[in-house]
XYZ file of C-alpha atoms in Angstrom:
379
model
C 28.151 -7.215 -30.549
C 24.500 -5.570 -30.153
C 25.248 -5.559 -26.379
C 28.552 -3.732 -27.000
C 27.042 -0.944 -29.061
C 24.352 -0.489 -26.576
C 26.733 -0.042 -23.789
C 28.797 2.460 -25.839
C 25.547 4.292 -26.412
C 24.761 4.286 -22.905
C 27.993 5.683 -21.763
C 28.749 8.217 -24.541
C 25.062 9.234 -24.926
C 24.966 8.494 -28.579
C 21.774 7.214 -30.446
C 21.369 3.703 -30.684
C 21.624 1.427 -33.694
C 18.446 0.077 -35.481
C 17.664 -3.158 -33.757
C 14.044 -3.142 -34.966
C 10.911 -4.086 -33.329
C 11.941 -7.574 -32.379
C 14.264 -6.221 -29.732
C 11.228 -4.994 -27.709
C 9.290 -7.539 -25.457
C 6.456 -5.243 -24.828
C 4.285 -5.782 -21.664
C 1.235 -6.321 -24.199
C 2.594 -9.983 -24.801
C 2.354 -10.421 -21.125
C -1.174 -8.968 -21.102
C -2.394 -11.388 -23.544
C -2.605 -14.006 -20.663
C -2.488 -11.777 -17.635
C -4.121 -8.334 -18.401
C -2.823 -6.959 -15.000
C -1.769 -7.841 -11.704
C -3.033 -6.230 -8.361
C 0.020 -4.710 -6.503
C 1.269 -6.136 -3.121
C 3.302 -4.192 -0.839
C 6.565 -5.772 -2.217
C 5.699 -4.595 -5.567
C 6.365 -0.964 -4.454
C 10.021 -1.589 -3.518
C 12.744 1.063 -4.907
C 14.887 -0.848 -7.472
C 17.685 1.616 -6.867
C 19.686 0.145 -9.835
C 23.416 0.285 -9.986
C 23.461 0.989 -13.660
C 21.986 3.582 -15.871
C 18.375 4.197 -14.839
C 15.778 6.670 -13.831
C 13.381 5.852 -11.204
C 10.546 8.121 -9.884
C 7.648 8.219 -7.389
C 5.145 10.650 -8.087
C 2.071 11.829 -6.691
C -0.417 13.613 -9.040
C -2.840 15.986 -6.910
C -6.234 17.422 -7.769
C -7.580 19.386 -4.784
C -11.172 20.035 -4.111
C -10.005 23.871 -4.383
C -9.243 23.455 -8.051
C -5.522 23.367 -7.428
C -3.653 20.457 -9.432
C -0.345 19.595 -8.175
C 2.629 17.121 -8.138
C 5.272 15.979 -5.764
C 8.003 13.640 -7.096
C 11.124 11.797 -6.098
C 13.758 11.198 -8.941
C 16.477 8.500 -8.504
C 18.926 8.673 -11.373
C 22.105 6.871 -12.135
C 24.346 7.619 -15.037
C 26.401 4.465 -16.277
C 26.794 3.195 -12.822
C 29.190 6.111 -12.179
C 26.963 8.641 -10.333
C 23.729 8.434 -8.410
C 21.697 11.566 -7.964
C 18.268 12.116 -6.350
C 15.906 15.003 -6.690
C 12.572 16.478 -5.141
C 10.129 18.426 -7.472
C 7.277 20.190 -6.602
C 4.619 21.803 -8.959
C 1.521 23.741 -8.396
C -0.992 25.148 -11.112
C -3.498 27.517 -9.787
C -6.984 27.492 -10.654
C -7.411 31.300 -11.370
C -5.441 31.024 -14.534
C -3.411 34.142 -13.517
C -1.173 32.989 -10.840
C 2.275 31.861 -12.117
C 2.737 28.017 -11.720
C 4.994 27.117 -8.597
C 7.915 24.989 -9.550
C 10.503 23.756 -7.168
C 13.308 21.325 -7.921
C 15.995 20.316 -5.519
C 18.971 18.128 -5.368
C 18.713 15.757 -2.381
C 21.780 15.020 -0.088
C 22.418 11.711 1.786
C 19.676 9.725 0.148
C 18.857 6.390 1.636
C 16.172 3.574 1.940
C 14.741 1.684 4.608
C 15.573 -2.037 4.922
C 12.549 -3.194 2.976
C 13.446 -0.641 0.197
C 9.770 0.794 0.389
C 10.469 4.097 1.992
C 12.760 6.847 0.732
C 14.875 9.368 2.920
C 17.166 12.212 2.397
C 18.187 15.331 4.132
C 14.785 17.114 4.744
C 12.774 14.806 2.712
C 10.801 11.400 3.357
C 8.418 9.527 1.357
C 7.054 6.811 3.610
C 4.795 3.862 2.861
C 2.694 2.935 5.747
C 3.286 -0.514 7.512
C -0.146 -1.583 6.261
C 0.658 -0.602 2.741
C -2.384 1.508 2.122
C -0.828 5.055 2.500
C 2.118 7.255 1.805
C 3.221 10.211 3.641
C 5.324 12.732 1.808
C 7.260 15.300 3.720
C 9.884 17.897 2.328
C 11.486 21.013 3.630
C 13.913 20.970 0.866
C 12.772 24.380 -0.510
C 11.235 27.196 1.403
C 9.024 28.024 -1.625
C 7.060 24.666 -1.087
C 7.172 22.762 2.122
C 5.361 19.619 1.446
C 3.429 17.886 4.009
C 0.810 15.253 2.355
C -0.906 12.035 3.017
C -2.030 9.894 -0.061
C -4.302 7.028 0.691
C -5.192 4.187 -1.628
C -9.131 3.866 -2.349
C -8.816 1.149 -4.816
C -6.280 -1.725 -5.364
C -2.928 -0.673 -7.004
C -2.006 -2.396 -10.496
C 0.676 -3.147 -12.965
C -0.142 -4.487 -16.513
C 0.910 -7.988 -17.268
C 2.766 -10.089 -14.480
C 5.540 -7.675 -13.683
C 4.541 -4.318 -15.495
C 7.582 -4.313 -17.561
C 8.664 -4.220 -21.327
C 12.103 -5.479 -21.897
C 14.609 -4.128 -24.467
C 17.404 -6.145 -26.116
C 18.201 -8.564 -28.862
C 18.732 -11.614 -26.576
C 15.508 -12.266 -24.638
C 17.296 -13.950 -21.874
C 19.776 -10.921 -21.331
C 17.819 -7.785 -21.703
C 19.693 -4.520 -21.398
C 16.948 -2.351 -20.603
C 13.348 -2.214 -19.301
C 10.481 -0.007 -18.685
C 7.739 -0.375 -15.723
C 5.086 1.465 -14.355
C 2.933 0.648 -11.216
C -0.195 2.520 -10.271
C -2.213 3.711 -7.517
C -4.685 5.112 -9.669
C -7.737 6.465 -7.159
C -6.552 7.825 -3.907
C -7.593 10.500 -1.548
C -5.014 13.232 -0.498
C -4.857 15.215 2.576
C -2.451 17.951 3.742
C -0.729 21.033 2.398
C 2.072 22.486 0.442
C 3.188 25.716 2.248
C 4.165 28.536 -0.358
C 5.671 31.798 0.280
C 2.058 33.089 -0.432
C 0.550 30.689 2.434
C -0.529 27.214 2.653
C -2.169 25.369 -0.382
C -4.828 22.860 0.918
C -4.544 19.966 -1.176
C -7.682 17.806 0.201
C -8.998 16.084 -2.688
C -8.199 13.252 -5.047
C -4.671 11.806 -6.211
C -2.906 9.375 -8.212
C 0.428 7.674 -7.462
C 2.765 6.149 -9.953
C 6.210 4.469 -9.565
C 8.067 4.098 -12.686
C 11.362 2.719 -13.491
C 13.294 3.293 -16.795
C 16.082 0.748 -16.561
C 18.138 2.297 -19.130
C 18.548 5.883 -20.806
C 15.072 7.427 -21.046
C 15.547 8.767 -24.509
C 16.673 5.355 -25.755
C 13.465 3.747 -24.462
C 10.853 6.509 -25.493
C 10.749 9.189 -28.157
C 7.297 10.402 -27.134
C 4.630 9.992 -24.559
C 0.959 10.558 -23.610
C -0.366 10.435 -20.010
C -3.901 10.911 -19.037
C -5.109 11.029 -15.392
C -8.863 11.449 -15.327
C -10.956 11.718 -11.867
C -14.504 11.807 -11.399
C -16.766 11.453 -8.483
C -17.231 7.679 -9.547
C -14.436 6.855 -11.724
C -10.860 6.975 -12.572
C -9.213 6.514 -15.873
C -5.289 6.256 -16.305
C -3.267 5.897 -19.398
C 0.524 5.883 -20.063
C 1.590 5.575 -23.558
C 5.142 5.607 -25.129
C 6.288 5.171 -28.397
C 9.975 3.843 -28.901
C 12.787 5.467 -31.086
C 13.243 3.915 -34.600
C 15.927 1.867 -32.964
C 13.081 -0.417 -31.667
C 10.851 0.102 -34.451
C 8.904 3.187 -33.242
C 6.834 0.602 -31.420
C 3.688 1.755 -29.234
C 3.514 0.418 -25.808
C 0.334 1.365 -23.575
C -0.623 0.685 -20.128
C -3.789 1.807 -18.248
C -7.033 1.069 -16.679
C -10.383 2.111 -15.372
C -11.577 2.074 -11.681
C -14.137 2.887 -9.309
C -14.027 3.223 -5.468
C -12.734 -0.309 -3.995
C -12.209 -2.044 -7.448
C -10.411 -2.194 -10.740
C -13.015 -2.307 -13.470
C -10.285 -3.328 -16.185
C -6.752 -2.649 -16.878
C -4.384 -3.740 -19.726
C -2.541 -2.772 -22.687
C -5.447 -2.471 -25.342
C -5.691 1.400 -25.198
C -4.859 4.120 -27.244
C -4.182 7.915 -27.436
C -4.620 9.878 -30.541
C -4.653 13.695 -31.475
C -7.554 14.852 -33.033
C -6.207 18.477 -33.566
C -2.499 19.753 -33.439
C -0.853 23.106 -33.289
C 2.828 23.097 -34.528
C 4.938 24.768 -32.057
C 7.111 27.449 -33.801
C 9.764 26.954 -30.930
C 10.523 23.239 -31.850
C 8.172 22.114 -34.685
C 6.752 19.324 -32.105
C 2.841 18.666 -33.109
C 1.491 20.084 -29.647
C -1.967 18.392 -29.282
C -4.928 20.711 -29.083
C -7.741 18.005 -28.909
C -7.338 14.335 -27.757
C -8.959 10.922 -27.807
C -8.135 8.421 -25.162
C -9.693 5.130 -25.610
C -9.536 2.045 -23.140
C -10.592 -1.508 -23.853
C -10.516 -4.672 -21.365
C -12.759 -7.204 -19.539
C -14.131 -7.206 -16.223
C -13.308 -10.071 -13.599
C -16.543 -11.563 -14.529
C -16.037 -11.275 -18.324
C -18.003 -8.322 -19.276
C -16.569 -6.412 -22.386
C -15.695 -2.692 -21.344
C -14.830 0.409 -23.473
C -14.284 3.837 -22.537
C -13.507 7.030 -24.133
C -12.447 10.656 -23.334
C -12.661 13.101 -26.236
C -12.419 16.778 -26.401
C -10.330 19.930 -26.643
C -7.449 20.313 -24.128
C -8.270 24.091 -23.938
C -5.329 26.523 -22.747
C -2.188 24.365 -21.930
C -1.252 24.784 -18.186
C 2.579 24.722 -19.068
C 5.191 23.921 -21.523
C 8.308 22.666 -20.046
C 11.626 22.930 -22.061
C 13.093 19.870 -20.288
C 16.977 20.753 -21.239
C 16.372 24.278 -19.697
C 14.640 23.344 -16.438
C 15.846 19.878 -15.432
C 18.455 19.429 -13.221
C 22.054 18.769 -14.584
C 22.049 14.818 -14.023
C 19.221 14.576 -16.412
C 20.988 16.360 -19.076
C 23.900 13.952 -18.273
C 21.837 11.048 -19.002
C 20.313 12.441 -22.291
C 23.446 13.939 -23.474
C 23.805 15.891 -26.721
C 22.222 13.501 -29.032
C 21.328 14.931 -32.380
C 17.552 15.317 -32.680
C 16.967 15.194 -28.825
C 14.814 18.115 -27.874
C 12.492 17.094 -25.116
C 9.415 19.268 -24.407
C 6.544 18.425 -22.043
C 2.929 20.058 -22.613
C 0.713 19.914 -19.575
C -3.096 20.555 -19.737
C -6.071 20.400 -17.619
C -9.033 21.376 -19.739
C -11.248 24.220 -18.266
C -14.219 22.799 -20.360
C -14.488 19.518 -18.279
C -14.512 16.439 -20.335
C -16.961 13.459 -20.003
C -15.892 9.756 -19.492
C -18.169 7.589 -21.798
C -17.887 4.324 -20.079
C -19.556 0.906 -21.391
C -19.677 -2.120 -19.459
C -21.402 -5.046 -20.627
C -23.446 -2.948 -22.811
C -24.619 -0.537 -20.145
C -23.454 3.012 -21.058
C -22.391 5.565 -18.220
C -21.202 9.018 -18.734
C -19.550 11.172 -16.153
C -17.829 14.532 -16.099
C -14.497 14.814 -14.221
C -11.082 16.465 -13.997
C -8.457 15.577 -16.637
C -4.548 16.145 -16.096
C -3.027 15.313 -19.343
C 0.855 15.402 -20.585
C 2.086 15.109 -23.932
C 6.073 14.663 -24.214
C 8.133 14.670 -27.243
C 11.857 13.819 -26.956
C 13.259 12.770 -30.403
C 11.762 11.880 -33.925
């Protein structure tokens, strides 16, 4: 009966019944025995599910010039009835005056290579190299942002636990939903995004994330926190979501700490918290003004690792009213659920934050660039 209720909720877009926290098998359970797994090439396959899902490949860009950007492919399926793909590009300008550039275009005639590792559509291609060490991202789907980028992995990729997945459902043997994140946390990027004002050279640092929400996104998560910190020596990444009350408002956190060539530690024993908030009068969400990200883990040779990133988020880069800006297919997935009012707040503190890292009792402090998002979907 629970499965039937869940299917009705999927198709109708209604809120789910209260299943309780036992209906979530968090990836943290896997991480107790396998904190993380290094990615192999086959771990980067597109699932391209035939049932309700949102699957994304997103490249976060931090140019040496100070520009911050994003290039993203979204594959979406609504109840097995309709599949839509979208290519999104965003550029934040370092002068604080030039308006953000945002392009979002529906893709036609999408497909994959035989190995499901490369994505194609008219005017767009995201190709994984034969040796699995770099992606080339090319898009001419929008005259305002013609993309030609190469993102090269500089440290092993990882997923938390054995398969990176949390599972949703009351029967552990037949989950009706899942959430997975796979990371290339520390990459080099080269290439340009050509805008109407001219090319933006994105030579610098990048992060790649492949995410699969194997269910309606607002059924899996009510809110999100994301941190992408890059310094000359270190990378820190964190992706945290809180489930809706239907799964006990449970918190799932995946993340890790890296330096060139190696993963220092990765796992689920991390946390994000707001030290200061501003209530947004538009929607009553508690917009963060200052944050604290904390990581905890163990190196391969058994040394205890902790790290923290604390400070003011400064002037936000953007506030995205998702229902106003996202394409229609995402609205079709979210539906008109009462209490669903998704907003994304994006930041990169002008006053650079310092990562305080402790490995086996030895403390290291390094300043770097943080790109952070706080997303609120439902109560």
